Short mmCIF file of C-alpha atoms in Angstrom, two decimals:
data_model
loop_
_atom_site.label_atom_id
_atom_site.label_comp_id
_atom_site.label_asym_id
_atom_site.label_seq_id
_atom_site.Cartn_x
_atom_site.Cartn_y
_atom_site.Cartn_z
CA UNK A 1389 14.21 -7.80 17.56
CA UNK A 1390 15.99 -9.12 20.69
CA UNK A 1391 15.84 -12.37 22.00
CA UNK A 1392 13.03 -12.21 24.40
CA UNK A 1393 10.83 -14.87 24.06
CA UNK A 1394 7.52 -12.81 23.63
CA UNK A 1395 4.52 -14.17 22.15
CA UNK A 1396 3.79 -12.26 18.61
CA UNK A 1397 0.13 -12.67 17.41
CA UNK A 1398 0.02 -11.90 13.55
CA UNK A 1399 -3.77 -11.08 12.30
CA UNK A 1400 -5.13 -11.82 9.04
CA UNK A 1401 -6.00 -13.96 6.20
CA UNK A 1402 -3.87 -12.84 3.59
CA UNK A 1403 -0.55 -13.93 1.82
CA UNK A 1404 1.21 -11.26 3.82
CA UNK A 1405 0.61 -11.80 6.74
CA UNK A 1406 1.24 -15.56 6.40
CA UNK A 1407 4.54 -14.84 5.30
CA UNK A 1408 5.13 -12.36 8.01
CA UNK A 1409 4.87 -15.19 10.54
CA UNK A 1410 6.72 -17.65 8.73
CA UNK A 1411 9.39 -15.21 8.25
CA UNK A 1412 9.75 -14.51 12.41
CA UNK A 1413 9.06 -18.77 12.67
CA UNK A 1414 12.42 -19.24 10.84
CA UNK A 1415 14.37 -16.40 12.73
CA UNK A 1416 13.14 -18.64 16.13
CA UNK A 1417 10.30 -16.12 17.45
CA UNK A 1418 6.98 -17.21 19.03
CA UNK A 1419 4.94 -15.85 16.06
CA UNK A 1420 1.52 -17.38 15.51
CA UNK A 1421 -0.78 -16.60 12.90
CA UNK A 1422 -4.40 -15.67 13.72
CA UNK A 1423 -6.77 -16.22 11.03
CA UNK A 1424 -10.74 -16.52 11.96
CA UNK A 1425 -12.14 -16.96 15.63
CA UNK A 1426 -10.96 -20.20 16.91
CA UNK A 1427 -7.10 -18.85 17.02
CA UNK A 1428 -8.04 -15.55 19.47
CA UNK A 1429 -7.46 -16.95 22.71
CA UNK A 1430 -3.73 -16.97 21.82
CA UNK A 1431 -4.41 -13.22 21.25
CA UNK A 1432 -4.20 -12.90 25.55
CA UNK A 1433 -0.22 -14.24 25.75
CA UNK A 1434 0.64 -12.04 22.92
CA UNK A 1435 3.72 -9.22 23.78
CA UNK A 1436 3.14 -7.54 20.10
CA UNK A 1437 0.33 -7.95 18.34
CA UNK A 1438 0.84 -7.22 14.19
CA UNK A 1439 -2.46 -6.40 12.66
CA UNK A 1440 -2.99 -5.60 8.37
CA UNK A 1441 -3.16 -2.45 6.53
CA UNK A 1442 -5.57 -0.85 6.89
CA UNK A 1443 -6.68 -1.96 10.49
CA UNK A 1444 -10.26 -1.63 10.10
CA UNK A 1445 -11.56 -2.18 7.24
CA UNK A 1446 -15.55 -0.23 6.10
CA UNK A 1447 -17.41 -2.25 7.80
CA UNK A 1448 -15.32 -2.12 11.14
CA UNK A 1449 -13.79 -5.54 10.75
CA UNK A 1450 -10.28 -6.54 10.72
CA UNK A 1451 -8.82 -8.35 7.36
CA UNK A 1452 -9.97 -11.55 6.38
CA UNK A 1453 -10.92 -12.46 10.40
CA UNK A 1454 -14.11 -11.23 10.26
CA UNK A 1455 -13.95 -9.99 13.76
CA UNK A 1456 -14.62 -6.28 14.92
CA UNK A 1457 -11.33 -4.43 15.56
CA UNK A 1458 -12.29 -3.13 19.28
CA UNK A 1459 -13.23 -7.07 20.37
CA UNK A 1460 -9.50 -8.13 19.26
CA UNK A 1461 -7.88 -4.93 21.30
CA UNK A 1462 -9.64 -6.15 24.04
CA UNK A 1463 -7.75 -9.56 23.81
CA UNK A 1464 -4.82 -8.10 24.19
CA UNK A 1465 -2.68 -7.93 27.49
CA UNK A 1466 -2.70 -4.28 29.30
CA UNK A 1467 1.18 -3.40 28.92
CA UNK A 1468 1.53 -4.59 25.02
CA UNK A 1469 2.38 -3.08 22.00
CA UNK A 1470 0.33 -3.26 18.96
CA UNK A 1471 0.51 -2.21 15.15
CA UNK A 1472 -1.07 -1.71 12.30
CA UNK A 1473 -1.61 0.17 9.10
CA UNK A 1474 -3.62 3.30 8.95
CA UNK A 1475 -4.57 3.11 12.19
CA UNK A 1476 -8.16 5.20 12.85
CA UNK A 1477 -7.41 7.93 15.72
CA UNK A 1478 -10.29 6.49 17.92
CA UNK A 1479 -8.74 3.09 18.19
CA UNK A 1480 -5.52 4.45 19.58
CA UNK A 1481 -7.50 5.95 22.05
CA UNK A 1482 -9.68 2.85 22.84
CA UNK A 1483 -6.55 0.80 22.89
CA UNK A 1484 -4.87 3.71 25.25
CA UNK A 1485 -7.39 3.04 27.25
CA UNK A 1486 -6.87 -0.42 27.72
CA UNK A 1487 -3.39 0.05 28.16
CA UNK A 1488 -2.44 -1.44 25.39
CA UNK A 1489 0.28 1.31 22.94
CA UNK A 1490 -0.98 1.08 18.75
CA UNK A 1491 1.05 2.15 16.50
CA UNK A 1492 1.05 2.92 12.83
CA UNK A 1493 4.02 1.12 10.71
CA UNK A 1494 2.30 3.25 7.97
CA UNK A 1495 3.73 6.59 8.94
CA UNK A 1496 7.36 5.41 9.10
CA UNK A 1497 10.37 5.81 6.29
CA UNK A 1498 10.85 2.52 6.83
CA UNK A 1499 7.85 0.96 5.67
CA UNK A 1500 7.00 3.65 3.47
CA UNK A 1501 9.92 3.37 1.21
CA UNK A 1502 10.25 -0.19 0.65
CA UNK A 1503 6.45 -0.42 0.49
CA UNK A 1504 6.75 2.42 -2.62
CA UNK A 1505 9.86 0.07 -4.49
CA UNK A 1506 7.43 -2.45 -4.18
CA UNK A 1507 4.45 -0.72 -5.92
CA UNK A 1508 6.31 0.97 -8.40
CA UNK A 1509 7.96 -2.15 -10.06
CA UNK A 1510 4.60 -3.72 -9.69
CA UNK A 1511 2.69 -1.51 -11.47
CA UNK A 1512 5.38 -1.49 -14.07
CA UNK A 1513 5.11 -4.72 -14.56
CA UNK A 1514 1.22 -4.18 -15.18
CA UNK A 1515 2.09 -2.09 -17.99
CA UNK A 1516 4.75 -4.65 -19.39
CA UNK A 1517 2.17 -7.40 -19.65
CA UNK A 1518 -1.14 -5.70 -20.49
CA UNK A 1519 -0.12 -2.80 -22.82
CA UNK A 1520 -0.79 -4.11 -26.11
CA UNK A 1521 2.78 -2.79 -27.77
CA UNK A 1522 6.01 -2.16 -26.14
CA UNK A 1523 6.56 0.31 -23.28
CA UNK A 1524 9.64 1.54 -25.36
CA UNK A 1525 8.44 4.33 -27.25
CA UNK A 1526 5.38 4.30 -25.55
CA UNK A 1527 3.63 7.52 -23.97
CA UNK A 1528 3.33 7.11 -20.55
CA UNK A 1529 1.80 9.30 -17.92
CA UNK A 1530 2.08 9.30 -14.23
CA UNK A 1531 -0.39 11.34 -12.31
CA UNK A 1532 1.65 12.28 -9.01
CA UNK A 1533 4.94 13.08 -8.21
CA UNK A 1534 5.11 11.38 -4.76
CA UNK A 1535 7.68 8.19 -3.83
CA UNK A 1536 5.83 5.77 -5.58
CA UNK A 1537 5.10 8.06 -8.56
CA UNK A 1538 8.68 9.20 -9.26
CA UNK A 1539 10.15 5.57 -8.62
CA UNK A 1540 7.67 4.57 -11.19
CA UNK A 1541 8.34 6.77 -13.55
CA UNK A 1542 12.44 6.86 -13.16
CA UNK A 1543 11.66 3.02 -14.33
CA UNK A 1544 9.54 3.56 -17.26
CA UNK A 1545 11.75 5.99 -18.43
CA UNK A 1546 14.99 3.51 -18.17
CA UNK A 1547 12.62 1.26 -20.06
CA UNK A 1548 12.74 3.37 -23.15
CA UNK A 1549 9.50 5.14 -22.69
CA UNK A 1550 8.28 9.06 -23.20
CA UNK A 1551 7.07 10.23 -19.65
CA UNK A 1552 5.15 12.38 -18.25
CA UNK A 1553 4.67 13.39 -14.42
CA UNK A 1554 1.50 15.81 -13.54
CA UNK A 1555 1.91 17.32 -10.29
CA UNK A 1556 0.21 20.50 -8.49
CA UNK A 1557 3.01 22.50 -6.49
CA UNK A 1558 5.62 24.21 -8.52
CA UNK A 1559 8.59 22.71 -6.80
CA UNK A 1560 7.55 19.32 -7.94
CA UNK A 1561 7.47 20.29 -11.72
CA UNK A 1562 10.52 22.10 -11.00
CA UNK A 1563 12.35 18.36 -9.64
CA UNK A 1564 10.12 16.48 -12.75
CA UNK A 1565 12.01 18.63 -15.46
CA UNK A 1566 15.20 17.90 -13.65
CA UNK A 1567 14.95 14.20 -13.39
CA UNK A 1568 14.54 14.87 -17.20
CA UNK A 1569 10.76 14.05 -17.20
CA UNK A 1570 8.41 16.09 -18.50
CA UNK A 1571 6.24 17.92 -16.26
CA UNK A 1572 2.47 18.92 -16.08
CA UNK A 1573 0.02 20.60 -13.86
CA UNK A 1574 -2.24 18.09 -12.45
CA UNK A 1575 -4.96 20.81 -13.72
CA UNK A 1576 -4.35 20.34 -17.44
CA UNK A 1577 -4.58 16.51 -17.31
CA UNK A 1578 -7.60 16.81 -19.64
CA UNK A 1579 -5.51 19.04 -22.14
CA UNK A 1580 -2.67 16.36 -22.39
CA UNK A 1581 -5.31 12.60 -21.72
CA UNK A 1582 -5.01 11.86 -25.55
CA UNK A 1583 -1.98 11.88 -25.86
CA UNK A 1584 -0.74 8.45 -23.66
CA UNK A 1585 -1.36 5.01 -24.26
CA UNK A 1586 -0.35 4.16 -20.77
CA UNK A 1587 -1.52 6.09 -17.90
CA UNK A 1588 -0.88 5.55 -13.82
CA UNK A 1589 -2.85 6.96 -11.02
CA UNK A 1590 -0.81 7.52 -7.70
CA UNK A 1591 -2.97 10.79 -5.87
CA UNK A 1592 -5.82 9.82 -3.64
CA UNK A 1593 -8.29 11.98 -4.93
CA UNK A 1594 -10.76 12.45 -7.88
CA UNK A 1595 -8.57 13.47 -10.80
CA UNK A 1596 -9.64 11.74 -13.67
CA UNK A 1597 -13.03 13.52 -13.99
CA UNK A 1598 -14.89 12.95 -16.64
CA UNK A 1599 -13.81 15.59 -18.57
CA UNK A 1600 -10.33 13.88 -18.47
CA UNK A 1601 -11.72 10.68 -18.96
CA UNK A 1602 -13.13 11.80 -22.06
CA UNK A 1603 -10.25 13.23 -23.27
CA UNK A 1604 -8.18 10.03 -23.16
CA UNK A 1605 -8.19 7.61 -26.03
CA UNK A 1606 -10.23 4.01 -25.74
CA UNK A 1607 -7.42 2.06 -26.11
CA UNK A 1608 -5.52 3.89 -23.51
CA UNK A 1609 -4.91 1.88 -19.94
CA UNK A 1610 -5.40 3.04 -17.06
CA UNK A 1611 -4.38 2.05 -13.66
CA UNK A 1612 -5.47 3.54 -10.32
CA UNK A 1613 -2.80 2.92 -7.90
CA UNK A 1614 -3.96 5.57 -4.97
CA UNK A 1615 -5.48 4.93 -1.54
CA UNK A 1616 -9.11 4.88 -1.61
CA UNK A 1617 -11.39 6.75 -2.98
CA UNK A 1618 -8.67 6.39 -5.54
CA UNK A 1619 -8.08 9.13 -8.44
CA UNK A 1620 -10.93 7.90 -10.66
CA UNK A 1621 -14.57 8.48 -11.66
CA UNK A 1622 -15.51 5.24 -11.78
CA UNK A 1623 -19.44 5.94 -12.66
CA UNK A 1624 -17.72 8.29 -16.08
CA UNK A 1625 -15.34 5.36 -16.83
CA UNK A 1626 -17.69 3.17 -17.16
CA UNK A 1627 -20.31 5.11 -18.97
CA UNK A 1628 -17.25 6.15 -21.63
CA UNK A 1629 -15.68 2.49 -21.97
CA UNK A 1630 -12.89 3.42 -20.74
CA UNK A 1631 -10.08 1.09 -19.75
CA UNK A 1632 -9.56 1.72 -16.20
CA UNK A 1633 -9.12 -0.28 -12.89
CA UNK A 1634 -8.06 0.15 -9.28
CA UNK A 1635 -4.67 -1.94 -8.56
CA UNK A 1636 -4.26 -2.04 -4.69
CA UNK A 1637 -1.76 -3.62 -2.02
CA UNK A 1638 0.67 -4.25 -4.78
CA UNK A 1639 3.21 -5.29 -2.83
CA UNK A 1640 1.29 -8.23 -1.05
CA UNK A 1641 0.12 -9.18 -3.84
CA UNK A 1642 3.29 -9.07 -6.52
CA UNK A 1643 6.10 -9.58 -4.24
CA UNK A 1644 4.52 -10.84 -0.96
CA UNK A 1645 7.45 -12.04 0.48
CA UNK A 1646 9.37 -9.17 0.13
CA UNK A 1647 6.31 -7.32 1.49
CA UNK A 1648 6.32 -9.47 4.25
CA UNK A 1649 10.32 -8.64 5.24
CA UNK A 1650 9.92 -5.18 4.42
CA UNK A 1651 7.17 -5.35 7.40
CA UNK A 1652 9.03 -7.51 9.39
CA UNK A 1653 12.20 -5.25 9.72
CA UNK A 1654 10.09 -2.56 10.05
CA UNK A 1655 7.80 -4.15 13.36
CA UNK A 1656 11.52 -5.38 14.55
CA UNK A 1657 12.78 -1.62 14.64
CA UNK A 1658 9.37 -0.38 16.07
CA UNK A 1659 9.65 -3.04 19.26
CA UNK A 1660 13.42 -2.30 19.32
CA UNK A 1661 12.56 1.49 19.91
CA UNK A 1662 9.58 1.24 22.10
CA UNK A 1663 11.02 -1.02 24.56
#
């Protein structure tokens, strides 16, 4: 990011976004963090305006503020730029309207890939301290052959441990098998289930059914590490025992500083572009 002395207004409560600010603090910007109500008016100086992923959370608030999303785009000045993380279409449009330009940081390489890194050696490190017996030697399965799916599993397999990566189109299995993994169909996950004692979700849709569920052992872990609704039956885990949890925003969680520079480079190359 240039020199220009713009005001940057960084919203939310979490770890992330405290760091974010901190971060553009020590490189001499005029970042300021906005955290509940009584920090908005410094919303109406701000040049770029950083909000969390995702923008608006279920109940149409954003982060840990509290406050609606479309009475903070209102703050901001007509002729700024704004981002976020999966950004609904109909606040791009009520921002448009205000003249304000969101963007999603989401949709870019360059958040994208550091943010998978990120996940991947933090759900790894999930399965180094909860699996009751070394991942060497240990039957792993990854669900997904996406970024964060293959990085994960490219690690668990350097670790020592047999791995196997489900995925649906042909050309996937095809790349699996030569990355010397051994490949699935996400269809037959209830064929293979009994056969892992660790297992990672990365698809963003209901593929542990029950019937897969069943078919895994009890002492098996699970880990749900997609987007919500996540991969999992939650009501069927339950009612089988099985152990299984959603692990979200690893990154800002794990490694939150790093989290916080990936973003920062990334909202530095975004203002750098658009202006």
């Amino acid at each position: 990011m240039n020199n220009e002395r713009i005001r940057i207004a960084v919203v939310g409560g979490d770890r992330r976004q405290e760091l974010l600010t901190t971060l553009w603090q020590k490189d001499g910007r005029d970042a300021v963090w906005i955290r509940d109500a009584r920090d908005l008016p410094a919303l109406g100086a701000a040049g770029l305006t950083v909000f969390p992923t995702p923008m608006r959370r279920p109940d149409g608030t954003v982060g840990e503020s509290g406050i609606p999303a479309e009475e903070l785009l209102r703050l901001l000045p007509s002729g700024s730029i704004a981002v976020g993380g999966r950004v609904p279409e109909a606040l791009r449009a009520f921002a448009a309207a205000r003249g304000v330009t969101l963007l999603d940081y989401t949709e870019r390489e360059d958040f994208a890939i550091p943010g998978a890194l990120a996940t991947a050696e933090a759900a790894l490190a999930l399965g180094l301290t909860e699996l009751p017996i070394t991942v060497q030697g240990s039957a792993c399965l990854v669900a997904g052959a996406g970024r964060i799916g293959m990085l994960l599993a490219r690690r668990l397999a350097l670790l020592g441990a047999w791995v196997t990566v489900s995925a649906r189109a042909s050309r996937d299995l095809a790349r699996i098998a030569a990355d010397g993994l051994r490949p699935i169909p996400t269809a037959d996950l209830a064929a293979h289930a009994g056969g892992f004692d660790l297992l990672y979700n990365t698809i963003p849709a209901v593929v542990f059914t029950e019937e897969v569920l069943s078919a895994m052992r009890p002492d098996a872990l699970l880990f749900d590490l997609a987007s919500s609704p996540g991969g999992v039956d939650w009501d069927a885990a339950r009612a089988l025992g099985r152990q299984a949890r959603a692990e979200l925003s690893l990154p800002a969680r794990y490694a939150p500083l790093s989290a916080a520079a990936c973003l920062r480079d990334c909202i530095d190359h975004i203002w750098e572009e658009e202006t």
